[in-house]
């Protein structure tokens, strides 16, 4: 029999679960909400799996009370949701929609009444469509001011109760998948625009933080930061070239967005390789960006091996879509065929999570880290009212064990949010991927806790779990 070891987390560790507005709310044009770029994208034929959209989504807009009750049953201390900008300001820059404010007020009050701390993300990819069509979206430098204004509306109306703010969710995805590969809204394909868009996203983040710090933080007493996503990159061999390739890949992924905040500018590798196509920060922007995150928000899902590619040689990179602009990096990415895979075809590699946390600790001076997303999609089915998802439990046990090891190694990890509270609209993949701890029947919209949710309840109640010590270590 395998000896099970009790893994207990620090007493103030935050257990949570996460969602985002467009993925769950539905009510796309209810009570004054206007379309976002994701509504338009999903309604463009051929953009999503089976042309699915989230007009109804999980109908969370009407079922939030039931959802909060399910969260409370799961024992989470915190819930990370995002605010739909076009519900608050339908055209992104003008009038405030009182009914939109009322919805989030009700949700926040319901959470607090159930002992759950609200964590609000201001931007999870659903830009008001009018800002795209009339103002050129994230390519327009003016957007930093529009975003700061919207953010200040949120601080003003919700900041008396919301004290955990995340400005942007995964700007890398907006830049690369939205403007590089065009698979996400607004569906543009370019080798240059991702760098321009990333630049404006960073400036917008900094301006929203400046607004919070100048006008709200003292009286409201909250914290504010950004959430970036990053997979781990393990050198394929011990050669210097592969080690450099893995490091380069991480710098193009996470360093792109975190270096300006923690180290004052883009990584040198990016400056060298991207040259004039990489915008430069003004002195003012640099100063605003430096130290503009009170914590390090991290979304992490998987790992790939990285190896060096000869720029003059033949390119055989099947997974470089996951890596950013290949031509600027020349890194080949591969998975290990031995890894168990999720239904996204992402390898389950817990040790990569520990290594990434340690990389962040080393590069950025041991900041407080919140894992604001981690989880897996599986082909879940409901049978006799039950959803048996042992692989999800194994996934979570593995990644939480890695987190525990990282904490033991001095990483200042303070929170863990499972993605996701319930199955939802998985962007271009529509409803075909189920990431939830709760199963959603899209015909009836009924929610059922999966077995992993019942397990997670034990974890949140015991502040830890018994883990089989048979995990692969590297
Ligand atoms: C993240 C994203 C979430 C969710 C998840 C699973 O990148 O923030 O909205 O879709 O991936 O793919």
Coordinates of C-alpha atoms and ligand atoms in Angstrom, one line a residue:
X1 CA 0.0 0.0 0.0
X2 CA 1.2 3.5 -0.8
X3 CA 1.8 5.6 2.3
X4 CA -0.4 8.7 2.2
X5 CA 1.2 11.8 3.5
X6 CA -0.8 14.6 5.1
X7 CA -0.1 17.9 3.4
X8 CA -1.3 20.9 5.4
X9 CA -1.2 24.4 4.0
X10 CA -0.4 27.6 5.9
X11 CA -3.3 28.6 8.2
X12 CA -4.2 31.7 6.2
X13 CA -4.0 29.9 2.8
X14 CA -6.8 31.0 0.5
X15 CA -8.8 28.2 -1.3
X16 CA -11.0 29.4 -4.1
X17 CA -12.5 28.8 -7.5
X18 CA -12.8 31.0 -10.5
X19 CA -14.9 31.9 -13.5
X20 CA -15.2 34.8 -16.0
X21 CA -18.2 37.0 -17.1
X22 CA -18.5 36.0 -20.8
X23 CA -18.0 32.3 -20.0
X24 CA -20.9 32.0 -17.5
X25 CA -23.2 35.0 -17.3
X26 CA -25.4 34.8 -20.4
X27 CA -28.0 37.6 -20.4
X28 CA -26.0 39.0 -23.3
X29 CA -28.3 41.9 -24.0
X30 CA -30.4 41.9 -20.8
X31 CA -30.8 45.0 -18.6
X32 CA -28.7 47.2 -20.9
X33 CA -25.7 45.1 -21.5
X34 CA -24.1 45.7 -24.9
X35 CA -22.1 43.3 -27.0
X36 CA -18.4 42.7 -26.3
X37 CA -15.9 41.6 -28.9
X38 CA -16.5 38.0 -27.8
X39 CA -20.3 38.2 -28.5
X40 CA -19.4 39.5 -32.0
X41 CA -16.6 36.9 -32.5
X42 CA -18.8 34.0 -31.4
X43 CA -21.6 35.1 -33.7
X44 CA -19.3 35.2 -36.7
X45 CA -19.7 31.8 -38.5
X46 CA -16.8 29.5 -38.3
X47 CA -15.1 31.1 -35.2
X48 CA -16.2 28.7 -32.5
X49 CA -16.9 25.0 -32.1
X50 CA -20.3 24.4 -33.7
X51 CA -20.7 28.2 -34.0
X52 CA -21.5 28.2 -30.3
X53 CA -21.8 31.5 -28.4
X54 CA -22.6 32.5 -24.8
X55 CA -25.9 34.4 -25.2
X56 CA -27.2 32.1 -22.4
X57 CA -23.9 30.6 -21.2
X58 CA -24.6 29.1 -17.8
X59 CA -27.3 31.8 -17.2
X60 CA -25.4 32.8 -14.1
X61 CA -26.9 36.3 -14.4
X62 CA -30.2 34.8 -13.2
X63 CA -28.8 31.9 -11.2
X64 CA -26.1 33.6 -9.2
X65 CA -27.8 32.8 -5.8
X66 CA -27.8 29.1 -6.5
X67 CA -24.2 29.3 -7.7
X68 CA -23.1 31.0 -4.6
X69 CA -24.8 28.4 -2.5
X70 CA -22.9 25.7 -4.4
X71 CA -19.7 27.5 -3.8
X72 CA -20.5 27.7 -0.1
X73 CA -21.1 24.0 -0.1
X74 CA -17.7 23.4 -1.6
X75 CA -16.2 25.4 1.3
X76 CA -14.3 27.9 -0.7
X77 CA -13.1 31.0 1.1
X78 CA -12.8 33.1 -2.1
X79 CA -14.5 33.4 -5.5
X80 CA -12.8 35.0 -8.4
X81 CA -15.2 36.4 -11.0
X82 CA -14.8 39.0 -13.7
X83 CA -16.9 42.1 -14.4
X84 CA -18.3 42.5 -17.9
X85 CA -17.2 46.0 -19.0
X86 CA -20.1 46.4 -21.4
X87 CA -22.6 45.6 -18.6
X88 CA -21.1 48.5 -16.6
X89 CA -20.4 50.9 -19.5
X90 CA -22.2 49.6 -22.6
X91 CA -20.1 51.6 -25.1
X92 CA -16.9 51.3 -23.0
X93 CA -16.5 55.0 -22.4
X94 CA -19.7 56.7 -21.7
X95 CA -22.8 56.3 -19.6
X96 CA -22.9 53.9 -16.6
X97 CA -25.6 51.2 -16.7
X98 CA -27.3 51.2 -13.3
X99 CA -28.7 47.7 -13.8
X100 CA -25.2 46.3 -14.5
X101 CA -23.9 47.9 -11.3
X102 CA -26.9 46.4 -9.5
X103 CA -26.1 42.9 -10.7
X104 CA -22.6 42.9 -9.3
X105 CA -23.8 44.6 -6.1
X106 CA -26.2 41.7 -5.6
X107 CA -23.5 39.1 -6.4
X108 CA -21.0 40.6 -4.1
X109 CA -23.5 40.9 -1.3
X110 CA -24.6 37.3 -1.8
X111 CA -21.0 36.1 -1.6
X112 CA -20.3 38.1 1.6
X113 CA -23.5 36.8 3.2
X114 CA -22.2 33.3 2.5
X115 CA -18.8 34.0 4.0
X116 CA -17.0 34.0 0.6
X117 CA -14.5 36.8 -0.2
X118 CA -15.1 38.3 -3.7
X119 CA -12.0 38.7 -5.9
X120 CA -12.9 40.8 -9.0
X121 CA -11.1 40.8 -12.3
X122 CA -11.8 43.9 -14.3
X123 CA -10.9 42.5 -17.7
X124 CA -11.3 38.9 -18.8
X125 CA -11.2 39.5 -22.6
X126 CA -14.7 40.9 -23.2
X127 CA -13.9 44.4 -24.5
X128 CA -17.0 46.5 -25.3
X129 CA -17.6 46.0 -29.0
X130 CA -18.0 49.8 -29.5
X131 CA -14.4 50.3 -28.4
X132 CA -13.2 47.9 -31.1
X133 CA -15.3 49.2 -33.9
X134 CA -15.1 52.9 -33.1
X135 CA -11.8 53.1 -31.3
X136 CA -9.6 50.3 -32.6
X137 CA -9.5 48.4 -29.4
X138 CA -6.2 47.5 -27.7
X139 CA -4.2 49.0 -30.6
X140 CA -5.2 52.5 -29.6
X141 CA -3.0 54.2 -26.9
X142 CA -6.1 56.0 -25.7
X143 CA -7.5 52.8 -24.3
X144 CA -5.4 53.1 -21.2
X145 CA -7.5 56.1 -20.2
X146 CA -10.8 54.4 -21.1
X147 CA -9.8 51.4 -19.0
X148 CA -8.7 53.5 -16.0
X149 CA -12.1 55.3 -16.1
X150 CA -14.0 52.0 -16.2
X151 CA -11.8 50.7 -13.4
X152 CA -12.5 53.7 -11.3
X153 CA -16.3 53.2 -11.7
X154 CA -15.8 49.7 -10.4
X155 CA -13.7 50.8 -7.5
X156 CA -16.2 53.5 -6.6
X157 CA -19.2 51.2 -6.7
X158 CA -17.8 47.9 -5.4
X159 CA -14.6 48.8 -3.6
X160 CA -16.3 49.2 -0.2
X161 CA -16.7 45.4 -0.3
X162 CA -14.2 44.2 -2.9
X163 CA -10.7 44.4 -1.6
X164 CA -9.0 42.0 -4.0
X165 CA -8.7 43.5 -7.5
X166 CA -7.1 42.0 -10.6
X167 CA -6.8 44.4 -13.5
X168 CA -6.2 42.1 -16.5
X169 CA -6.5 38.4 -17.0
X170 CA -3.8 36.9 -19.2
X171 CA -2.7 39.8 -21.5
X172 CA -0.6 37.2 -23.3
X173 CA -3.7 35.5 -24.6
X174 CA -5.3 38.8 -25.7
X175 CA -2.1 39.6 -27.6
X176 CA -1.1 36.2 -29.1
X177 CA -4.5 34.5 -29.6
X178 CA -6.5 37.6 -30.3
X179 CA -4.0 39.5 -32.5
X180 CA -1.4 37.0 -33.5
X181 CA -3.1 33.8 -34.3
X182 CA -6.6 35.2 -34.6
X183 CA -8.3 32.3 -32.9
X184 CA -9.8 34.5 -30.2
X185 CA -11.6 37.9 -30.4
X186 CA -11.0 40.2 -32.2
X187 CA -9.6 37.5 -34.6
X188 CA -6.7 39.4 -36.1
X189 CA -3.6 37.7 -37.5
X190 CA -0.3 39.6 -37.4
X191 CA 3.3 39.3 -36.4
X192 CA 3.5 42.9 -35.1
X193 CA 0.2 43.7 -33.5
X194 CA 0.7 41.4 -30.5
X195 CA 3.6 43.5 -29.4
X196 CA 1.6 46.8 -29.8
X197 CA -1.4 45.4 -28.1
X198 CA 0.6 44.0 -25.2
X199 CA 2.2 47.4 -24.7
X200 CA -1.2 49.1 -24.4
X201 CA -2.5 46.3 -22.1
X202 CA 0.4 47.0 -19.8
X203 CA -0.1 50.7 -19.9
X204 CA -3.8 50.3 -19.2
X205 CA -3.0 48.0 -16.2
X206 CA -0.6 50.6 -14.8
X207 CA -3.1 53.5 -15.2
X208 CA -5.9 51.5 -13.4
X209 CA -3.5 50.7 -10.6
X210 CA -2.4 54.4 -10.4
X211 CA -6.1 55.4 -10.1
X212 CA -6.8 52.8 -7.3
X213 CA -3.7 53.8 -5.4
X214 CA -4.3 57.5 -5.6
X215 CA -8.0 57.6 -5.0
X216 CA -9.2 54.4 -3.3
X217 CA -6.6 52.2 -1.8
X218 CA -6.1 54.2 1.4
X219 CA -9.7 54.4 2.3
X220 CA -10.8 51.0 0.9
X221 CA -7.7 49.1 2.1
X222 CA -7.6 46.6 -0.8
X223 CA -4.9 45.1 -3.0
X224 CA -4.5 45.3 -6.7
X225 CA -2.5 43.4 -9.3
X226 CA -2.4 41.6 -12.6
X227 CA -2.8 38.0 -13.5
X228 CA -0.5 36.5 -16.1
X229 CA -0.5 33.0 -17.6
X230 CA 2.5 30.8 -18.1
X231 CA 3.3 27.2 -18.8
X232 CA 6.6 25.7 -17.7
X233 CA 9.4 25.2 -20.2
X234 CA 11.8 22.4 -19.4
X235 CA 15.0 22.2 -21.5
X236 CA 14.8 19.1 -23.6
X237 CA 18.5 18.2 -23.0
X238 CA 21.2 19.5 -20.7
X239 CA 22.9 21.4 -23.6
X240 CA 23.5 25.1 -23.2
X241 CA 21.5 25.8 -26.3
X242 CA 18.4 24.0 -25.0
X243 CA 18.7 25.6 -21.6
X244 CA 18.9 29.0 -23.2
X245 CA 15.9 28.1 -25.4
X246 CA 13.8 27.2 -22.4
X247 CA 14.7 30.4 -20.6
X248 CA 14.1 32.4 -23.8
X249 CA 10.7 30.8 -24.1
X250 CA 9.8 31.8 -20.5
X251 CA 11.0 35.4 -21.1
X252 CA 8.8 35.7 -24.2
X253 CA 5.9 34.2 -22.3
X254 CA 5.9 35.6 -18.8
X255 CA 8.9 38.0 -18.8
X256 CA 7.1 40.0 -21.5
X257 CA 4.5 41.1 -19.0
X258 CA 6.1 40.6 -15.6
X259 CA 9.6 42.2 -16.3
X260 CA 8.2 45.7 -17.0
X261 CA 6.4 45.5 -13.6
X262 CA 9.1 43.9 -11.5
X263 CA 12.3 44.8 -13.3
X264 CA 11.4 48.0 -15.2
X265 CA 11.4 47.0 -18.8
X266 CA 10.9 44.2 -21.4
X267 CA 13.4 41.3 -21.2
X268 CA 16.7 42.0 -23.0
X269 CA 16.2 38.8 -25.2
X270 CA 13.0 40.3 -26.5
X271 CA 14.6 43.7 -27.2
X272 CA 17.4 42.0 -29.1
X273 CA 15.2 39.6 -31.1
X274 CA 12.1 41.7 -31.8
X275 CA 14.1 44.9 -32.4
X276 CA 12.1 47.9 -33.6
X277 CA 8.9 45.9 -33.7
X278 CA 8.9 46.0 -29.9
X279 CA 7.5 49.3 -28.6
X280 CA 9.5 51.3 -26.1
X281 CA 8.1 52.6 -22.8
X282 CA 8.2 56.3 -22.2
X283 CA 9.9 57.3 -18.9
X284 CA 6.5 58.1 -17.5
X285 CA 5.1 54.7 -18.4
X286 CA 8.1 52.9 -17.0
X287 CA 7.7 54.7 -13.7
X288 CA 3.9 53.9 -13.6
X289 CA 4.5 50.2 -14.4
X290 CA 7.3 49.6 -12.0
X291 CA 6.0 47.9 -8.8
X292 CA 2.4 48.2 -10.1
X293 CA 1.3 44.9 -8.8
X294 CA 0.7 44.2 -5.1
X295 CA 0.9 40.4 -5.8
X296 CA 1.9 38.0 -8.6
X297 CA -1.3 36.6 -10.1
X298 CA -0.5 33.4 -12.0
X299 CA -2.6 31.1 -14.2
X300 CA -0.8 27.8 -14.9
X301 CA -2.0 24.8 -16.8
X302 CA 0.8 22.7 -18.4
X303 CA 4.4 22.2 -19.4
X304 CA 6.3 21.6 -22.6
X305 CA 9.9 20.7 -23.4
X306 CA 11.9 23.4 -25.1
X307 CA 14.8 23.0 -27.5
X308 CA 16.8 25.3 -29.6
X309 CA 16.1 25.7 -33.3
X310 CA 18.6 26.7 -35.9
X311 CA 17.1 29.8 -37.6
X312 CA 18.4 28.6 -41.0
X313 CA 17.3 25.0 -40.4
X314 CA 14.1 23.2 -41.1
X315 CA 11.2 24.0 -38.8
X316 CA 9.1 21.1 -37.4
X317 CA 7.2 22.7 -34.6
X318 CA 3.8 21.2 -34.1
X319 CA 2.9 23.0 -30.9
X320 CA 4.3 26.4 -31.5
X321 CA 0.8 27.9 -31.4
X322 CA 1.2 27.6 -27.6
X323 CA 4.4 29.4 -27.6
X324 CA 4.0 32.9 -29.1
X325 CA 5.6 34.2 -32.2
X326 CA 7.9 31.4 -33.3
X327 CA 9.9 33.4 -35.7
X328 CA 11.1 35.7 -32.9
X329 CA 12.1 32.9 -30.6
X330 CA 13.2 29.9 -32.5
X331 CA 12.3 27.5 -29.8
X332 CA 10.9 24.0 -30.5
X333 CA 8.2 22.8 -28.1
X334 CA 7.4 19.2 -27.5
X335 CA 5.3 17.1 -25.1
X336 CA 6.4 13.9 -23.5
X337 CA 4.2 11.0 -24.9
X338 CA 4.3 9.4 -21.4
X339 CA 2.4 12.3 -19.9
X340 CA -1.3 11.8 -19.1
X341 CA -3.3 14.3 -21.1
X342 CA -6.4 16.4 -20.4
X343 CA -9.1 16.8 -23.1
X344 CA -7.3 20.0 -24.1
X345 CA -4.4 17.8 -25.0
X346 CA -2.4 19.5 -22.3
X347 CA 0.1 17.3 -20.4
X348 CA -0.5 16.8 -16.7
X349 CA 2.9 17.7 -15.3
X350 CA 2.8 18.9 -11.6
X351 CA 6.6 19.3 -11.3
X352 CA 6.4 22.0 -13.9
X353 CA 4.2 24.0 -11.6
X354 CA 6.8 23.8 -8.8
X355 CA 9.6 24.8 -11.1
X356 CA 7.6 27.7 -12.5
X357 CA 6.8 29.0 -9.0
X358 CA 10.5 28.8 -8.1
X359 CA 11.5 30.6 -11.3
X360 CA 9.2 33.4 -10.4
X361 CA 10.6 33.5 -6.9
X362 CA 14.1 33.7 -8.2
X363 CA 13.5 36.2 -11.0
X364 CA 11.2 38.6 -9.3
X365 CA 12.4 38.7 -5.7
X366 CA 10.0 36.3 -4.0
X367 CA 6.7 38.2 -4.4
X368 CA 3.5 37.0 -2.9
X369 CA 2.0 34.7 -5.5
X370 CA -1.7 33.8 -6.0
X371 CA -2.5 31.0 -8.4
X372 CA -5.6 32.5 -9.8
X373 CA -6.3 29.5 -12.2
X374 CA -5.3 25.9 -12.4
X375 CA -7.5 23.0 -13.4
X376 CA -8.2 20.6 -16.2
X377 CA -10.8 19.7 -18.8
X378 CA -12.0 16.1 -19.0
X379 CA -14.7 14.3 -21.0
X380 CA -17.0 14.3 -18.0
X381 CA -20.3 12.4 -18.2
X382 CA -23.2 12.3 -15.8
X383 CA -24.3 8.8 -14.9
X384 CA -27.0 8.1 -12.4
X385 CA -26.6 11.6 -11.1
X386 CA -22.9 11.2 -10.5
X387 CA -19.9 12.6 -12.3
X388 CA -16.9 10.3 -11.7
X389 CA -13.8 12.3 -12.5
X390 CA -10.9 10.6 -10.7
X391 CA -8.4 12.1 -13.1
X392 CA -9.4 15.6 -12.1
X393 CA -8.8 14.7 -8.5
X394 CA -5.4 13.2 -9.4
X395 CA -4.6 16.4 -11.4
X396 CA -5.5 18.6 -8.4
X397 CA -3.6 16.4 -5.9
X398 CA -0.6 16.5 -8.1
X399 CA -0.6 20.3 -8.7
X400 CA -1.4 21.0 -5.0
X401 CA 1.4 18.7 -3.9
X402 CA 3.7 20.7 -6.2
X403 CA 2.4 23.9 -4.6
X404 CA 3.1 22.5 -1.2
X405 CA 6.6 21.6 -2.1
X406 CA 7.1 25.1 -3.5
X407 CA 6.0 26.7 -0.2
X408 CA 8.3 24.4 1.7
X409 CA 11.1 25.7 -0.6
X410 CA 10.4 29.3 0.3
X411 CA 7.9 30.3 -2.4
X412 CA 5.4 32.8 -0.9
X413 CA 2.3 31.2 -2.4
X414 CA -0.8 32.4 -0.7
X415 CA -3.8 31.3 -2.7
X416 CA -5.1 28.7 -5.1
X417 CA -8.2 29.1 -7.3
X418 CA -9.4 26.1 -9.2
X419 CA -10.5 26.8 -12.8
X420 CA -13.4 26.5 -12.9
X421 CA -16.3 26.6 -10.5
X422 CA -18.5 25.1 -13.2
X423 CA -18.4 23.9 -16.8
X424 CA -18.7 26.9 -19.1
X425 CA -18.2 28.4 -22.5
X426 CA -14.6 27.6 -23.3
X427 CA -14.0 30.3 -25.9
X428 CA -13.3 29.1 -29.4
X429 CA -13.9 25.5 -28.2
X430 CA -17.5 26.4 -27.2
X431 CA -19.1 24.0 -24.8
X432 CA -17.0 21.1 -25.9
X433 CA -14.5 21.3 -23.0
X434 CA -15.6 20.8 -19.4
X435 CA -13.3 22.4 -16.8
X436 CA -15.8 22.7 -14.0
X437 CA -16.0 21.3 -10.5
X438 CA -19.7 21.4 -11.2
X439 CA -21.2 19.7 -14.2
X440 CA -23.6 21.8 -16.2
X441 CA -26.3 20.3 -18.3
X442 CA -26.7 22.8 -21.1
X443 CA -30.2 21.7 -21.9
X444 CA -31.6 22.3 -18.5
X445 CA -28.8 24.4 -17.0
X446 CA -28.9 22.1 -14.0
X447 CA -25.6 22.1 -12.0
X448 CA -24.3 19.0 -10.3
X449 CA -21.2 18.8 -8.1
X450 CA -18.6 16.4 -9.7
X451 CA -16.9 14.0 -7.4
X452 CA -13.8 16.3 -7.5
X453 CA -16.0 19.1 -6.0
X454 CA -16.8 16.8 -3.1
X455 CA -13.1 16.0 -2.6
X456 CA -12.2 19.7 -2.9
X457 CA -14.7 20.5 -0.1
X458 CA -12.6 18.1 2.2
X459 CA -9.5 20.0 1.1
X460 CA -10.8 23.4 1.9
X461 CA -12.2 22.2 5.3
X462 CA -9.0 20.4 6.4
X463 CA -6.7 23.0 4.9
X464 CA -4.9 20.2 3.1
X465 CA -5.2 16.6 2.1
X466 CA -3.6 13.2 2.2
X467 CA -1.6 12.7 -1.0
X468 CA -0.1 9.5 -2.3
X469 CA 3.7 10.1 -2.4
X470 CA 4.1 8.4 -5.7
X471 CA 4.3 11.5 -8.0
X472 CA 6.9 11.8 -10.6
X473 CA 9.6 14.3 -9.6
X474 CA 12.2 15.9 -11.8
Ligands
LIG1 C1 -7.4 30.5 -19.2 C2 -8.6 31.5 -19.2 C3 -9.9 30.9 -18.8 C4 -10.1 29.5 -19.2 C5 -8.9 28.6 -19.1 C6 -9.0 27.2 -19.7 O1 -6.5 30.9 -20.1 O2 -8.3 32.6 -18.4 O3 -10.9 31.8 -19.2 O4 -10.7 29.4 -20.5 O5 -7.8 29.2 -19.6 O6 -8.6 27.2 -21.0

